[in-house]
């Protein structure tokens, strides 16, 4: 049974101000097996976050169905962990309380929460920062807290929306390496949104290349490259060239078609 | 830094500079005979009357001699009662209005209509409803403190980071838990801003109420002394109110620095000593 199943997902945003509908996602079907690391790759505005938010339960698809672990998604919940682009930590709680926030909601006693948080704090390498407040952390450290917080849910599925996009190059590389190590150890399914071809190729077991406006799956690529990924190797660059070609073709097509999104939207709107 | 500079820092004497300058200038003006001494008594005379009011050593303050603590206490109790009711109801209602659209739609127009009515203009109604005693004063204090606390709480809730709410929902928070563990703490800086404005209004209205509708407290002494042309006592009463207001604000600031310690170092305000 697949961990995550997207069936014929469409999403139309109603733009009340301009009295026009925007077709953000057009007929996307994806099936993610357990323990896969799927990267959703696409340019900004192509609907990556929208797609992820539908798996998270923040958005409802206009058409189609989303199931996680066989159950239809009908709202956010602790069976899925989510890591956001901004870490979104509670600024009034120290690091360990942020990591253990889920246990606070479950009414655990303080000593138990503290003990449970430590394992995940160690896992993301934040020993010594347990009592720091978010305002005292760097961007990379905040993201580590966000990841530890998601891991503590011990979810089957972790959703990540460009979590490293705001980090400097060096920190980003370290975090990517650690994330892969954690994923290999925890054996969970990860859906990772990125706009960076390199990042997708370094992390994923699969890459779904999305087209923009409306978002469709242009191609689903299986990566069976050995880890750690050699970003200068032949295979890596073959994949990279292939993906860059896909993106370039699509860019040319977009320019040729006049206002494709509004036409598609009105067509969809009539059908729906 | 020089040694004098260090001592200056240590004792925070800069707080005393402005009051001292005012006192000296005032003493000089009133001793110069520009105005009749009864209308602008010099600080030394005020201090004398005030001292007798507090300690009762020579009956300078006549019937008030030695009654300062009782007067201050009865004013403070009214402030405390009205303010506590205002804080509890303002925060709860503010969270409800900020969080649920339907509460906002049903309650807010009424609130916004009542808000511009000056609390003082409620005095006649307050006296009819509550008579002449503690209750009308407490009611006025409540009115004065309620609106700033309410408005700031609403603002705090509405400007809470939506992403924090999403993050908490993703960790399985129920609506009640969102309010308690995310929305309330997120709104707390704003709530404290309202509480500080509210405490000023609370003192203002206790004193006003005591001048009109109550027969005890600092405001009553102030107004009573005015009838007997005891301007030294009027000024002593004004200074007492100022000091108590300052002290209660300091108390709230202390509470705030404990509750918002997590802001330490991340905001301009947190650099305050
Ligand atoms: N709540 C919304 N209302 C209206 N339009 C939206 C909303 N969310 C996203 N969109 C639109 O949908 C498209 C896809 O957005 P998004 O999923 O955020 O893209 P990405 O994450 O790939 O950058 C964009 O054109 C965006 O403007
Ligand atoms: Mg996005």
mmCIF file of N, CA and C in Angstrom, chain A residues 53 56 58-59 76-78 80 82 84 88-92 101-102 104-106 133 135 149 153 159, chain B residues 161 163-174 177-178 181-183 185-186 261-264 266:
data_model
loop_
_atom_site.group_PDB
_atom_site.id
_atom_site.type_symbol
_atom_site.label_atom_id
_atom_site.label_comp_id
_atom_site.label_asym_id
_atom_site.label_seq_id
_atom_site.Cartn_x
_atom_site.Cartn_y
_atom_site.Cartn_z
ATOM 1 N N UNK A 53 0.426 21.389 0.615
ATOM 2 C CA UNK A 53 -0.579 21.797 1.601
ATOM 3 C C UNK A 53 -1.830 20.928 1.524
ATOM 4 N N UNK A 56 -0.904 18.016 3.484
ATOM 5 C CA UNK A 56 -0.896 18.412 4.896
ATOM 6 C C UNK A 56 -2.309 18.593 5.430
ATOM 7 N N UNK A 58 -4.088 21.516 4.766
ATOM 8 C CA UNK A 58 -4.405 22.952 4.876
ATOM 9 C C UNK A 58 -5.303 23.406 3.735
ATOM 10 N N UNK A 59 -5.158 22.740 2.580
ATOM 11 C CA UNK A 59 -5.990 23.085 1.419
ATOM 12 C C UNK A 59 -6.790 21.852 1.009
ATOM 13 N N UNK A 76 -5.313 19.052 8.880
ATOM 14 C CA UNK A 76 -3.980 18.821 9.418
ATOM 15 C C UNK A 76 -4.027 17.861 10.599
ATOM 16 N N UNK A 77 -2.942 17.154 10.845
ATOM 17 C CA UNK A 77 -2.935 16.212 11.958
ATOM 18 C C UNK A 77 -1.541 15.662 12.219
ATOM 19 N N UNK A 78 -1.401 15.082 13.396
ATOM 20 C CA UNK A 78 -0.085 14.676 13.871
ATOM 21 C C UNK A 78 0.423 13.378 13.236
ATOM 22 N N UNK A 80 1.157 13.276 10.198
ATOM 23 C CA UNK A 80 2.116 13.778 9.219
ATOM 24 C C UNK A 80 2.932 14.886 9.861
ATOM 25 N N UNK A 82 5.371 18.220 9.479
ATOM 26 C CA UNK A 82 5.573 19.237 8.444
ATOM 27 C C UNK A 82 6.718 20.159 8.855
ATOM 28 N N UNK A 84 8.440 23.725 7.639
ATOM 29 C CA UNK A 84 8.093 24.865 6.787
ATOM 30 C C UNK A 84 9.348 25.604 6.314
ATOM 31 N N UNK A 88 8.949 28.521 11.881
ATOM 32 C CA UNK A 88 7.666 28.622 12.594
ATOM 33 C C UNK A 88 7.727 28.029 13.998
ATOM 34 N N UNK A 89 8.742 28.433 14.751
ATOM 35 C CA UNK A 89 8.845 27.991 16.143
ATOM 36 C C UNK A 89 8.067 28.955 17.020
ATOM 37 N N UNK A 90 7.562 28.456 18.145
ATOM 38 C CA UNK A 90 6.887 29.332 19.098
ATOM 39 C C UNK A 90 7.963 30.177 19.788
ATOM 40 N N UNK A 91 7.972 31.493 19.557
ATOM 41 C CA UNK A 91 9.091 32.298 20.075
ATOM 42 C C UNK A 91 9.139 32.360 21.596
ATOM 43 N N UNK A 92 8.027 32.022 22.270
ATOM 44 C CA UNK A 92 7.995 32.117 23.728
ATOM 45 C C UNK A 92 8.435 30.821 24.402
ATOM 46 N N UNK A 101 6.505 20.134 21.647
ATOM 47 C CA UNK A 101 5.209 20.814 21.650
ATOM 48 C C UNK A 101 4.042 19.835 21.542
ATOM 49 N N UNK A 102 4.219 18.821 20.712
ATOM 50 C CA UNK A 102 3.162 17.819 20.531
ATOM 51 C C UNK A 102 2.815 17.137 21.862
ATOM 52 N N UNK A 104 3.211 18.421 24.849
ATOM 53 C CA UNK A 104 2.511 19.424 25.660
ATOM 54 C C UNK A 104 1.022 19.384 25.336
ATOM 55 N N UNK A 105 0.716 19.270 24.034
ATOM 56 C CA UNK A 105 -0.690 19.183 23.633
ATOM 57 C C UNK A 105 -1.325 17.903 24.163
ATOM 58 N N UNK A 106 -0.515 16.851 24.275
ATOM 59 C CA UNK A 106 -1.057 15.595 24.781
ATOM 60 C C UNK A 106 -1.103 15.559 26.299
ATOM 61 N N UNK A 133 16.158 30.373 23.320
ATOM 62 C CA UNK A 133 14.896 30.757 22.705
ATOM 63 C C UNK A 133 15.103 30.961 21.208
ATOM 64 N N UNK A 135 14.660 33.290 19.175
ATOM 65 C CA UNK A 135 15.304 34.537 18.760
ATOM 66 C C UNK A 135 16.828 34.459 18.884
ATOM 67 N N UNK A 149 11.172 18.734 15.761
ATOM 68 C CA UNK A 149 9.771 18.800 16.182
ATOM 69 C C UNK A 149 8.898 17.876 15.334
ATOM 70 N N UNK A 153 6.985 13.530 16.306
ATOM 71 C CA UNK A 153 5.652 12.965 16.063
ATOM 72 C C UNK A 153 5.779 11.507 15.644
ATOM 73 N N UNK A 159 6.510 16.110 5.493
ATOM 74 C CA UNK A 159 6.336 17.033 4.375
ATOM 75 C C UNK A 159 7.256 18.225 4.593
ATOM 76 N N UNK B 161 0.768 35.141 14.251
ATOM 77 C CA UNK B 161 1.319 34.547 13.036
ATOM 78 C C UNK B 161 0.518 33.314 12.640
ATOM 79 N N UNK B 163 1.176 31.166 10.525
ATOM 80 C CA UNK B 163 2.020 29.986 10.334
ATOM 81 C C UNK B 163 2.248 29.218 11.629
ATOM 82 N N UNK B 164 2.263 29.944 12.764
ATOM 83 C CA UNK B 164 2.406 29.260 14.049
ATOM 84 C C UNK B 164 1.162 28.421 14.312
ATOM 85 N N UNK B 165 0.011 28.967 13.930
ATOM 86 C CA UNK B 165 -1.238 28.232 14.125
ATOM 87 C C UNK B 165 -1.244 26.987 13.242
ATOM 88 N N UNK B 166 -0.766 27.150 12.000
ATOM 89 C CA UNK B 166 -0.658 25.992 11.114
ATOM 90 C C UNK B 166 0.270 24.939 11.698
ATOM 91 N N UNK B 167 1.421 25.412 12.215
ATOM 92 C CA UNK B 167 2.394 24.461 12.768
ATOM 93 C C UNK B 167 1.765 23.680 13.920
ATOM 94 N N UNK B 168 1.022 24.389 14.771
ATOM 95 C CA UNK B 168 0.406 23.719 15.922
ATOM 96 C C UNK B 168 -0.709 22.772 15.469
ATOM 97 N N UNK B 169 -1.479 23.198 14.462
ATOM 98 C CA UNK B 169 -2.546 22.337 13.953
ATOM 99 C C UNK B 169 -1.945 21.051 13.383
ATOM 100 N N UNK B 170 -0.800 21.197 12.763
ATOM 101 C CA UNK B 170 -0.108 20.038 12.190
ATOM 102 C C UNK B 170 0.354 19.080 13.282
ATOM 103 N N UNK B 171 0.529 19.605 14.498
ATOM 104 C CA UNK B 171 0.922 18.727 15.599
ATOM 105 C C UNK B 171 -0.294 18.242 16.391
ATOM 106 N N UNK B 172 -1.472 18.440 15.801
ATOM 107 C CA UNK B 172 -2.673 17.850 16.376
ATOM 108 C C UNK B 172 -3.413 18.722 17.374
ATOM 109 N N UNK B 173 -3.165 20.048 17.362
ATOM 110 C CA UNK B 173 -3.829 20.911 18.338
ATOM 111 C C UNK B 173 -5.310 21.058 18.020
ATOM 112 N N UNK B 174 -6.160 20.965 19.048
ATOM 113 C CA UNK B 174 -7.575 21.268 18.890
ATOM 114 C C UNK B 174 -7.727 22.788 18.929
ATOM 115 N N UNK B 177 -6.884 24.194 22.237
ATOM 116 C CA UNK B 177 -5.441 24.185 22.473
ATOM 117 C C UNK B 177 -4.730 25.266 21.680
ATOM 118 N N UNK B 178 -5.215 25.524 20.455
ATOM 119 C CA UNK B 178 -4.635 26.609 19.664
ATOM 120 C C UNK B 178 -4.759 27.917 20.413
ATOM 121 N N UNK B 181 -2.430 27.607 23.704
ATOM 122 C CA UNK B 181 -0.989 27.403 23.567
ATOM 123 C C UNK B 181 -0.345 28.233 22.462
ATOM 124 N N UNK B 182 -1.136 28.822 21.587
ATOM 125 C CA UNK B 182 -0.542 29.603 20.505
ATOM 126 C C UNK B 182 -1.081 31.038 20.493
ATOM 127 N N UNK B 183 -2.394 31.173 20.369
ATOM 128 C CA UNK B 183 -2.961 32.506 20.183
ATOM 129 C C UNK B 183 -2.735 33.394 21.415
ATOM 130 N N UNK B 185 -0.421 33.172 24.006
ATOM 131 C CA UNK B 185 0.955 33.646 24.167
ATOM 132 C C UNK B 185 1.391 34.589 23.047
ATOM 133 N N UNK B 186 0.914 34.352 21.824
ATOM 134 C CA UNK B 186 1.304 35.231 20.724
ATOM 135 C C UNK B 186 0.743 36.632 20.922
ATOM 136 N N UNK B 261 9.823 37.227 29.046
ATOM 137 C CA UNK B 261 11.288 37.129 29.105
ATOM 138 C C UNK B 261 11.880 36.563 27.818
ATOM 139 N N UNK B 262 11.043 35.810 27.084
ATOM 140 C CA UNK B 262 11.528 35.219 25.834
ATOM 141 C C UNK B 262 11.843 36.269 24.772
ATOM 142 N N UNK B 263 11.305 37.476 24.948
ATOM 143 C CA UNK B 263 11.612 38.539 23.982
ATOM 144 C C UNK B 263 12.991 39.122 24.226
ATOM 145 N N UNK B 264 13.611 38.689 25.328
ATOM 146 C CA UNK B 264 14.839 39.342 25.747
ATOM 147 C C UNK B 264 15.857 39.404 24.613
ATOM 148 N N UNK B 266 15.532 40.530 21.672
ATOM 149 C CA UNK B 266 15.049 40.519 20.299
ATOM 150 C C UNK B 266 14.208 41.748 19.962
#
